[in-house]
Structures are given as C-alpha cells and as structure tokens.
C-alpha cells in the first residue's frame, strides 16, 4: 500500500458495522486515509503494511478484545509510541483506567460529537512520539447531549 506521505493514516477497529461506516466516512471527509476493520485479527501484520499514524478502536471486539489488542500493539517496537485512541460505550472510570493501563493514549466515551473526535485525533497526531503511560493520558471530553453522533 502506497499513500501520500502528507495524508495521515488511521487504522479503525470497530465491530459495529454502522459505527465503522460512520467513523470511516467522517474521518475520510476530514482528509485522513482510513483502513476500517471489524476485528483485530492479524492486526500487527496489517499495521506493518498500512503503517498507521493513529489507531482508533473499540474495547469490545470479537476474537481479540481491545485491551489485549492494545497490549499487543505496545509490545511491538515499531508501534510502541503510536497514538491509540479508544472509543467505547463503557463509561465507568474503571474501564477507562484499564484501557490506559493497557497502553491506550486516550479514551473517549460514546456517544461522541464529530467535532470532539476530530479535535482529539488532531491533538494526538501533533503530540511528539513518546512511550505511553497512564499518567500521560489526557482527560476525555464530555459530549454535548444535544448533538450526539455515534452510540
């Protein structure tokens, strides 16, 4: 796969078809090259070919759950500093902490407003690459309930 260097690539792993299509369409409209996947099967092999600038994933996935997937990505030297944004319906602080402890860069709770997602991704892509620890993760933004987008 050859992509223009200036076009940022996002690997999207979301098992819900409707959410996957919405996320992918929105991100492509924002100018990103998106590779949408329904699960994390063979994720590292796919990542080595696609070479994403950011991974956006759900926690509840078939075959390999999101937490295991995050740990697997973090163990690979090529992707140790890659931003990983979790977007999940799990709203408890304990769920967020599990994802951050596993190595996620940040965590957002569905529903998400498109503008909130866009600015979060932009901020993650402009951070200097550093090894991720839970202390480095920022707090997620609360969506405006009058403008819900994805559930």
Coordinates of C-alpha atoms in Angstrom, one line a residue:
X1 CA 0.0 0.0 0.0
X2 CA 1.5 3.3 -1.0
X3 CA -0.1 6.5 0.3
X4 CA 0.9 10.2 0.0
X5 CA 3.2 11.0 2.9
X6 CA 1.2 14.0 3.9
X7 CA -2.1 12.1 4.2
X8 CA -2.3 10.8 7.8
X9 CA -3.4 7.1 8.1
X10 CA -5.9 5.9 10.7
X11 CA -6.5 2.2 11.5
X12 CA -10.1 1.9 12.6
X13 CA -11.1 -1.2 14.5
X14 CA -14.8 -1.2 15.3
X15 CA -17.0 -4.3 15.2
X16 CA -20.3 -2.5 14.8
X17 CA -20.9 -2.0 11.1
X18 CA -22.9 1.2 11.4
X19 CA -20.3 2.8 13.7
X20 CA -17.5 1.6 11.5
X21 CA -19.0 3.2 8.4
X22 CA -19.8 6.4 10.2
X23 CA -16.4 6.8 11.7
X24 CA -14.6 5.9 8.4
X25 CA -16.7 8.3 6.3
X26 CA -16.3 11.1 8.7
X27 CA -12.5 10.6 9.0
X28 CA -12.1 10.4 5.3
X29 CA -14.1 13.7 4.9
X30 CA -11.5 15.2 7.4
X31 CA -8.8 14.2 5.0
X32 CA -7.5 11.0 6.6
X33 CA -6.7 7.8 4.9
X34 CA -8.8 5.2 6.8
X35 CA -8.5 1.4 6.9
X36 CA -11.6 0.1 8.7
X37 CA -11.5 -3.4 10.3
X38 CA -14.3 -5.3 12.0
X39 CA -11.8 -7.0 14.4
X40 CA -8.2 -7.1 15.4
X41 CA -7.3 -10.4 13.8
X42 CA -3.8 -10.2 12.3
X43 CA -3.6 -6.6 13.4
X44 CA 0.2 -6.3 13.6
X45 CA 0.6 -7.7 10.1
X46 CA -2.0 -5.3 8.8
X47 CA -0.3 -2.4 10.7
X48 CA 3.1 -3.2 9.2
X49 CA 1.7 -2.9 5.7
X50 CA -0.6 0.1 6.3
X51 CA 1.7 1.9 8.8
X52 CA -1.0 4.0 10.6
X53 CA -0.3 7.3 12.3
X54 CA -3.1 6.5 14.8
X55 CA -5.2 3.6 15.9
X56 CA -8.8 4.2 16.8
X57 CA -10.5 1.2 18.4
X58 CA -13.4 -0.1 20.5
X59 CA -12.8 -2.2 23.6
X60 CA -15.5 -4.8 22.9
X61 CA -14.3 -6.6 19.8
X62 CA -14.7 -10.2 18.5
X63 CA -11.8 -12.7 18.5
X64 CA -9.3 -10.4 20.3
X65 CA -10.7 -7.8 22.8
X66 CA -9.4 -4.3 22.6
X67 CA -7.3 -4.4 25.8
X68 CA -5.4 -7.4 24.5
X69 CA -5.0 -5.7 21.2
X70 CA -3.6 -2.5 22.8
X71 CA -1.1 -4.6 24.8
X72 CA 0.0 -6.5 21.6
X73 CA 0.5 -3.2 19.7
X74 CA 2.5 -1.7 22.6
X75 CA 4.8 -4.8 22.6
X76 CA 5.8 -4.3 19.0
X77 CA 8.8 -1.9 18.7
X78 CA 7.5 -0.3 15.6
X79 CA 4.3 0.8 17.3
X80 CA 5.4 1.4 20.9
X81 CA 4.7 5.1 20.7
X82 CA 1.8 5.1 18.2
X83 CA -1.2 7.0 19.5
X84 CA -4.1 4.7 20.4
X85 CA -7.5 6.3 20.9
X86 CA -10.1 4.1 22.5
X87 CA -13.7 5.0 21.7
X88 CA -16.1 2.9 23.8
X89 CA -19.6 2.7 25.2
X90 CA -18.0 1.7 28.6
X91 CA -18.4 4.8 30.6
X92 CA -17.1 3.8 34.0
X93 CA -13.8 5.2 35.2
X94 CA -12.5 1.7 35.9
X95 CA -13.0 0.8 32.2
X96 CA -11.1 4.0 31.2
X97 CA -8.3 3.1 33.6
X98 CA -8.0 -0.5 32.3
X99 CA -7.5 0.9 28.8
X100 CA -4.9 3.5 29.8
X101 CA -3.1 0.9 31.9
X102 CA -3.0 -1.4 28.9
X103 CA -1.3 1.4 26.9
X104 CA -4.1 3.4 25.3
X105 CA -3.1 7.1 24.7
X106 CA -6.6 8.4 25.4
X107 CA -10.2 7.2 26.0
X108 CA -13.5 8.7 24.8
X109 CA -17.0 7.5 25.7
X110 CA -19.7 7.1 23.1
X111 CA -21.8 9.0 22.1
X112 CA -19.2 11.4 20.5
X113 CA -19.7 14.6 18.7
X114 CA -17.8 14.7 15.4
X115 CA -16.0 17.9 16.3
X116 CA -14.8 16.4 19.6
X117 CA -13.5 13.4 17.9
X118 CA -11.8 15.4 15.2
X119 CA -10.0 17.7 17.6
X120 CA -9.0 14.8 19.8
X121 CA -7.4 13.0 16.8
X122 CA -5.7 16.2 15.7
X123 CA -4.2 16.7 19.1
X124 CA -3.0 13.1 19.3
X125 CA -1.4 13.4 15.9
X126 CA 0.5 16.5 16.8
X127 CA 2.0 15.2 20.1
X128 CA 5.6 14.2 19.9
X129 CA 6.1 10.4 19.9
X130 CA 6.8 9.1 23.4
X131 CA 6.3 5.9 25.2
X132 CA 2.7 5.9 26.6
X133 CA 1.9 5.7 30.3
X134 CA -1.4 6.3 32.0
X135 CA -0.1 9.5 33.6
X136 CA 0.4 11.0 30.1
X137 CA -3.2 10.5 29.0
X138 CA -5.5 13.5 29.0
X139 CA -9.0 13.5 30.3
X140 CA -11.7 12.8 27.8
X141 CA -14.3 15.4 26.9
X142 CA -17.9 15.0 27.7
X143 CA -20.1 15.2 24.6
X144 CA -23.0 17.7 24.3
X145 CA -26.1 15.6 24.7
X146 CA -28.0 17.8 22.2
X147 CA -25.6 16.8 19.4
X148 CA -25.0 13.1 19.9
X149 CA -23.4 11.4 16.9
X150 CA -22.2 7.8 17.5
X151 CA -23.5 5.3 20.0

